[in-house]
Amino acid sequence: MIVLRRRPQLAEDVAASIRQQIVTGALEPGAFVRIDETAAELGVSATPVREALVSLRGEGLVEQVPRRGYRVGELSRQDVDDIFWLQGTIAGTLAGRAARSITPEHLDRLTALNDGLRDAVARSDTESVEYYEFEFHRFVNKIAGGTKLAWFLLGAVRYTPRLYATDKRWGEDAVRSHEELIEAFARRDVEAADDVMRRQFRQWDIGAESTPS
């Protein structure tokens, strides 16, 4: 179970953590998510866990069993594909918007973040890999504008880098993807920026292929 580090009191953070565990198969279909145990593992009170599970029930990821609690629902391979497709579509749209308003200062910041990621991958520093990957995408979304779309995407993918941070090949692929994105931004190529971002999310989808169908 992932221990939360940012604003642990928020139900959205708890929901994002549990959601990613379900999508990647860390929590298997039929497994019960115990409120007290989950709260202890995440370092939060029971209230945000309970609120998160209600939210996830609305998404169809968990189901409430009378007198037993919340159980992970069946999640097919197609369901997983659809989730990553949706995330990639949102991320691509935001990258396209960012390409229209990119500045030299933005490019410098993105390059610095990607350099940090490259160094972290080379050192197998998983905590730094997680940080730089998240910050890179957060900054792209900031350039695109502080929209609800960006807020939704960050909530959905906040813990994805942490799940793959130990995979050096994944990290190297992420660095190359970021390089392509920065080049597209420098050209103000909206279509290319959209395409690069969607392809990175498809790579995340490949990393989740062990999910039962």
mmCIF file of C-alpha atoms in Angstrom:
data_model
loop_
_atom_site.group_PDB
_atom_site.id
_atom_site.type_symbol
_atom_site.label_atom_id
_atom_site.label_comp_id
_atom_site.label_asym_id
_atom_site.label_seq_id
_atom_site.Cartn_x
_atom_site.Cartn_y
_atom_site.Cartn_z
ATOM 1 C CA MET A 1 0.000 0.000 0.000
ATOM 2 C CA ILE A 2 1.267 3.482 -0.908
ATOM 3 C CA VAL A 3 1.847 5.956 1.923
ATOM 4 C CA LEU A 4 0.510 9.397 1.078
ATOM 5 C CA ARG A 5 2.838 12.389 1.265
ATOM 6 C CA ARG A 6 0.779 15.294 -0.014
ATOM 7 C CA ARG A 7 -2.312 16.614 1.758
ATOM 8 C CA PRO A 8 -3.221 13.241 3.284
ATOM 9 C CA GLN A 9 -6.447 14.636 4.726
ATOM 10 C CA LEU A 10 -8.065 14.854 1.303
ATOM 11 C CA ALA A 11 -10.332 12.062 0.139
ATOM 12 C CA GLU A 12 -9.184 12.719 -3.439
ATOM 13 C CA ASP A 13 -5.649 11.677 -2.525
ATOM 14 C CA VAL A 14 -6.851 8.473 -0.909
ATOM 15 C CA ALA A 15 -9.096 7.717 -3.887
ATOM 16 C CA ALA A 16 -6.198 8.274 -6.304
ATOM 17 C CA SER A 17 -4.009 5.858 -4.354
ATOM 18 C CA ILE A 18 -6.630 3.107 -4.208
ATOM 19 C CA ARG A 19 -7.656 3.696 -7.823
ATOM 20 C CA GLN A 20 -4.152 3.158 -9.150
ATOM 21 C CA GLN A 21 -3.737 -0.009 -7.096
ATOM 22 C CA ILE A 22 -6.938 -1.360 -8.607
ATOM 23 C CA VAL A 23 -5.987 -0.393 -12.159
ATOM 24 C CA THR A 24 -2.536 -1.991 -11.904
ATOM 25 C CA GLY A 25 -3.774 -5.137 -10.180
ATOM 26 C CA ALA A 26 -2.124 -4.475 -6.819
ATOM 27 C CA LEU A 27 -5.647 -4.790 -5.418
ATOM 28 C CA GLU A 28 -7.280 -7.740 -7.135
ATOM 29 C CA PRO A 29 -10.972 -8.144 -7.995
ATOM 30 C CA GLY A 30 -12.870 -9.510 -5.015
ATOM 31 C CA ALA A 31 -10.419 -8.165 -2.427
ATOM 32 C CA PHE A 32 -11.934 -6.172 0.417
ATOM 33 C CA VAL A 33 -10.639 -2.679 1.143
ATOM 34 C CA ARG A 34 -10.769 -2.378 4.929
ATOM 35 C CA ILE A 35 -11.322 1.185 6.061
ATOM 36 C CA ASP A 36 -9.359 1.025 9.318
ATOM 37 C CA GLU A 37 -6.452 -0.908 7.790
ATOM 38 C CA THR A 38 -6.263 1.388 4.780
ATOM 39 C CA ALA A 39 -6.372 4.477 6.990
ATOM 40 C CA ALA A 40 -3.499 3.155 9.105
ATOM 41 C CA GLU A 41 -1.403 2.224 6.072
ATOM 42 C CA LEU A 42 -1.927 5.618 4.430
ATOM 43 C CA GLY A 43 -1.487 7.565 7.653
ATOM 44 C CA VAL A 44 -4.934 9.175 7.566
ATOM 45 C CA SER A 45 -8.150 8.991 9.570
ATOM 46 C CA ALA A 46 -11.029 6.737 8.581
ATOM 47 C CA THR A 47 -13.118 9.631 7.243
ATOM 48 C CA PRO A 48 -11.215 10.369 3.985
ATOM 49 C CA VAL A 49 -10.927 6.627 3.310
ATOM 50 C CA ARG A 50 -14.675 6.228 3.706
ATOM 51 C CA GLU A 51 -15.298 9.232 1.440
ATOM 52 C CA ALA A 52 -12.823 7.892 -1.117
ATOM 53 C CA LEU A 53 -14.546 4.517 -1.241
ATOM 54 C CA VAL A 54 -17.918 6.174 -1.797
ATOM 55 C CA SER A 55 -16.358 8.051 -4.715
ATOM 56 C CA LEU A 56 -14.779 4.887 -6.133
ATOM 57 C CA ARG A 57 -18.097 3.100 -5.823
ATOM 58 C CA GLY A 58 -19.565 5.816 -8.033
ATOM 59 C CA GLU A 59 -16.842 5.071 -10.580
ATOM 60 C CA GLY A 60 -17.686 1.376 -10.490
ATOM 61 C CA LEU A 61 -14.270 0.369 -9.148
ATOM 62 C CA VAL A 62 -15.555 -0.952 -5.818
ATOM 63 C CA GLU A 63 -18.899 -2.259 -4.609
ATOM 64 C CA GLN A 64 -20.425 -2.076 -1.156
ATOM 65 C CA VAL A 65 -21.275 -5.401 0.461
ATOM 66 C CA PRO A 66 -23.764 -5.135 3.363
ATOM 67 C CA ARG A 67 -22.118 -5.698 6.764
ATOM 68 C CA ARG A 68 -18.789 -6.537 5.104
ATOM 69 C CA GLY A 69 -17.497 -3.317 3.604
ATOM 70 C CA TYR A 70 -16.156 -2.428 0.175
ATOM 71 C CA ARG A 71 -14.953 -5.001 -2.330
ATOM 72 C CA VAL A 72 -12.908 -4.401 -5.477
ATOM 73 C CA GLY A 73 -15.097 -4.912 -8.513
ATOM 74 C CA GLU A 74 -14.235 -6.875 -11.611
ATOM 75 C CA LEU A 75 -11.892 -4.927 -13.872
ATOM 76 C CA SER A 76 -11.340 -6.307 -17.345
ATOM 77 C CA ARG A 77 -8.384 -5.643 -19.615
ATOM 78 C CA GLN A 78 -10.705 -3.445 -21.680
ATOM 79 C CA ASP A 79 -11.613 -1.446 -18.581
ATOM 80 C CA VAL A 80 -7.923 -0.793 -17.887
ATOM 81 C CA ASP A 81 -7.335 0.194 -21.515
ATOM 82 C CA ASP A 82 -10.278 2.586 -21.340
ATOM 83 C CA ILE A 83 -8.987 4.246 -18.165
ATOM 84 C CA PHE A 84 -5.529 4.868 -19.609
ATOM 85 C CA TRP A 85 -7.080 5.977 -22.914
ATOM 86 C CA LEU A 86 -9.138 8.571 -21.065
ATOM 87 C CA GLN A 87 -6.124 9.785 -19.097
ATOM 88 C CA GLY A 88 -4.052 9.964 -22.281
ATOM 89 C CA THR A 89 -6.777 11.873 -24.100
ATOM 90 C CA ILE A 90 -6.963 14.469 -21.333
ATOM 91 C CA ALA A 91 -3.166 14.722 -21.074
ATOM 92 C CA GLY A 92 -2.830 15.082 -24.843
ATOM 93 C CA THR A 93 -5.431 17.832 -24.944
ATOM 94 C CA LEU A 94 -3.630 19.741 -22.196
ATOM 95 C CA ALA A 95 -0.260 19.304 -23.932
ATOM 96 C CA GLY A 96 -1.770 20.728 -27.112
ATOM 97 C CA ARG A 97 -3.022 23.742 -25.192
ATOM 98 C CA ALA A 98 0.390 24.200 -23.585
ATOM 99 C CA ALA A 99 2.056 24.185 -27.016
ATOM 100 C CA ARG A 100 0.057 27.280 -27.966
ATOM 101 C CA SER A 101 1.263 29.348 -25.014
ATOM 102 C CA ILE A 102 4.773 27.991 -24.369
ATOM 103 C CA THR A 103 7.552 30.492 -23.602
ATOM 104 C CA PRO A 104 11.352 30.169 -23.526
ATOM 105 C CA GLU A 105 11.163 30.252 -19.731
ATOM 106 C CA HIS A 106 8.719 27.347 -19.770
ATOM 107 C CA LEU A 107 11.044 25.368 -22.024
ATOM 108 C CA ASP A 108 13.974 26.013 -19.695
ATOM 109 C CA ARG A 109 11.997 24.779 -16.700
ATOM 110 C CA LEU A 110 10.791 21.647 -18.493
ATOM 111 C CA THR A 111 14.326 20.889 -19.672
ATOM 112 C CA ALA A 112 15.643 21.259 -16.120
ATOM 113 C CA LEU A 113 12.967 18.923 -14.767
ATOM 114 C CA ASN A 114 13.724 16.340 -17.443
ATOM 115 C CA ASP A 115 17.458 16.608 -16.727
ATOM 116 C CA GLY A 116 16.635 15.906 -13.092
ATOM 117 C CA LEU A 117 14.596 12.888 -14.118
ATOM 118 C CA ARG A 118 17.404 11.580 -16.340
ATOM 119 C CA ASP A 119 19.882 11.839 -13.476
ATOM 120 C CA ALA A 120 17.466 10.168 -11.037
ATOM 121 C CA VAL A 121 16.880 7.273 -13.439
ATOM 122 C CA ALA A 122 20.628 6.796 -13.914
ATOM 123 C CA ARG A 123 21.086 6.666 -10.127
ATOM 124 C CA SER A 124 18.031 4.422 -9.633
ATOM 125 C CA ASP A 125 16.746 7.015 -7.162
ATOM 126 C CA THR A 126 13.082 6.015 -7.166
ATOM 127 C CA GLU A 127 11.939 8.843 -4.905
ATOM 128 C CA SER A 128 13.480 11.440 -7.218
ATOM 129 C CA VAL A 129 12.129 9.657 -10.299
ATOM 130 C CA GLU A 130 8.664 9.942 -8.816
ATOM 131 C CA TYR A 131 9.180 13.615 -7.958
ATOM 132 C CA TYR A 132 10.542 14.760 -11.323
ATOM 133 C CA GLU A 133 8.023 12.783 -13.362
ATOM 134 C CA PHE A 134 5.109 14.201 -11.398
ATOM 135 C CA GLU A 135 6.488 17.758 -11.443
ATOM 136 C CA PHE A 136 7.130 17.617 -15.194
ATOM 137 C CA HIS A 137 3.514 16.754 -15.942
ATOM 138 C CA ARG A 138 2.203 19.150 -13.306
ATOM 139 C CA PHE A 139 4.137 21.991 -14.956
ATOM 140 C CA VAL A 140 2.837 21.092 -18.424
ATOM 141 C CA ASN A 141 -0.686 21.242 -17.041
ATOM 142 C CA LYS A 142 0.076 24.583 -15.370
ATOM 143 C CA ILE A 143 1.204 26.002 -18.711
ATOM 144 C CA ALA A 144 -2.022 24.764 -20.269
ATOM 145 C CA GLY A 145 -4.021 26.679 -17.669
ATOM 146 C CA GLY A 146 -5.378 25.988 -14.202
ATOM 147 C CA THR A 147 -8.434 24.179 -15.471
ATOM 148 C CA LYS A 148 -10.641 21.541 -13.925
ATOM 149 C CA LEU A 149 -9.335 19.242 -16.654
ATOM 150 C CA ALA A 150 -5.799 19.528 -15.304
ATOM 151 C CA TRP A 151 -7.029 19.038 -11.733
ATOM 152 C CA PHE A 152 -8.873 15.870 -12.699
ATOM 153 C CA LEU A 153 -5.874 14.441 -14.539
ATOM 154 C CA LEU A 154 -3.425 15.077 -11.705
ATOM 155 C CA GLY A 155 -5.784 13.454 -9.240
ATOM 156 C CA ALA A 156 -6.101 10.415 -11.469
ATOM 157 C CA VAL A 157 -2.401 9.890 -12.203
ATOM 158 C CA ARG A 158 -0.730 11.266 -9.064
ATOM 159 C CA TYR A 159 0.560 7.875 -7.955
ATOM 160 C CA THR A 160 1.282 6.299 -11.345
ATOM 161 C CA PRO A 161 4.971 7.382 -11.425
ATOM 162 C CA ARG A 162 5.484 5.846 -7.985
ATOM 163 C CA LEU A 163 4.196 2.504 -9.225
ATOM 164 C CA TYR A 164 6.730 2.373 -12.081
ATOM 165 C CA ALA A 165 9.614 4.348 -10.560
ATOM 166 C CA THR A 166 11.673 1.210 -9.895
ATOM 167 C CA ASP A 167 11.574 0.209 -13.583
ATOM 168 C CA LYS A 168 14.681 1.756 -15.158
ATOM 169 C CA ARG A 169 13.503 1.064 -18.699
ATOM 170 C CA TRP A 170 10.240 2.870 -17.954
ATOM 171 C CA GLY A 171 12.225 5.836 -16.638
ATOM 172 C CA GLU A 172 14.436 5.960 -19.724
ATOM 173 C CA ASP A 173 11.357 5.841 -21.955
ATOM 174 C CA ALA A 174 9.820 8.703 -19.959
ATOM 175 C CA VAL A 175 12.943 10.845 -20.427
ATOM 176 C CA ARG A 176 12.880 10.267 -24.205
ATOM 177 C CA SER A 177 9.170 11.037 -24.318
ATOM 178 C CA HIS A 178 9.750 14.294 -22.468
ATOM 179 C CA GLU A 179 12.533 15.234 -24.893
ATOM 180 C CA GLU A 180 10.149 14.733 -27.812
ATOM 181 C CA LEU A 181 7.498 16.786 -26.054
ATOM 182 C CA ILE A 182 9.905 19.654 -25.370
ATOM 183 C CA GLU A 183 10.927 19.636 -29.042
ATOM 184 C CA ALA A 184 7.263 19.768 -30.079
ATOM 185 C CA PHE A 185 6.681 22.645 -27.667
ATOM 186 C CA ALA A 186 9.679 24.528 -29.087
ATOM 187 C CA ARG A 187 8.068 24.254 -32.548
ATOM 188 C CA ARG A 188 4.648 25.147 -31.092
ATOM 189 C CA ASP A 189 3.444 21.972 -32.780
ATOM 190 C CA VAL A 190 0.069 21.329 -31.157
ATOM 191 C CA GLU A 191 -0.596 18.048 -32.948
ATOM 192 C CA ALA A 192 2.832 16.595 -32.157
ATOM 193 C CA ALA A 193 2.602 17.591 -28.482
ATOM 194 C CA ASP A 194 -0.792 15.912 -28.212
ATOM 195 C CA ASP A 195 0.522 12.750 -29.892
ATOM 196 C CA VAL A 196 3.656 12.493 -27.732
ATOM 197 C CA MET A 197 1.663 12.777 -24.523
ATOM 198 C CA ARG A 198 -0.886 10.178 -25.599
ATOM 199 C CA ARG A 199 1.921 7.767 -26.457
ATOM 200 C CA GLN A 200 3.443 8.151 -22.995
ATOM 201 C CA PHE A 201 0.145 7.180 -21.404
ATOM 202 C CA ARG A 202 -0.077 4.171 -23.691
ATOM 203 C CA GLN A 203 3.320 3.174 -22.290
ATOM 204 C CA TRP A 204 1.867 3.407 -18.776
ATOM 205 C CA ASP A 205 -0.979 1.192 -19.975
ATOM 206 C CA ILE A 206 1.533 -1.432 -21.144
ATOM 207 C CA GLY A 207 2.978 -1.393 -17.636
ATOM 208 C CA ALA A 208 -0.408 -2.377 -16.257
ATOM 209 C CA GLU A 209 -0.950 -5.396 -18.509
ATOM 210 C CA SER A 210 -0.676 -7.843 -15.633
ATOM 211 C CA THR A 211 -4.143 -6.812 -14.471
ATOM 212 C CA PRO A 212 -6.473 -9.838 -14.584
ATOM 213 C CA SER A 213 -9.018 -9.862 -17.401
#
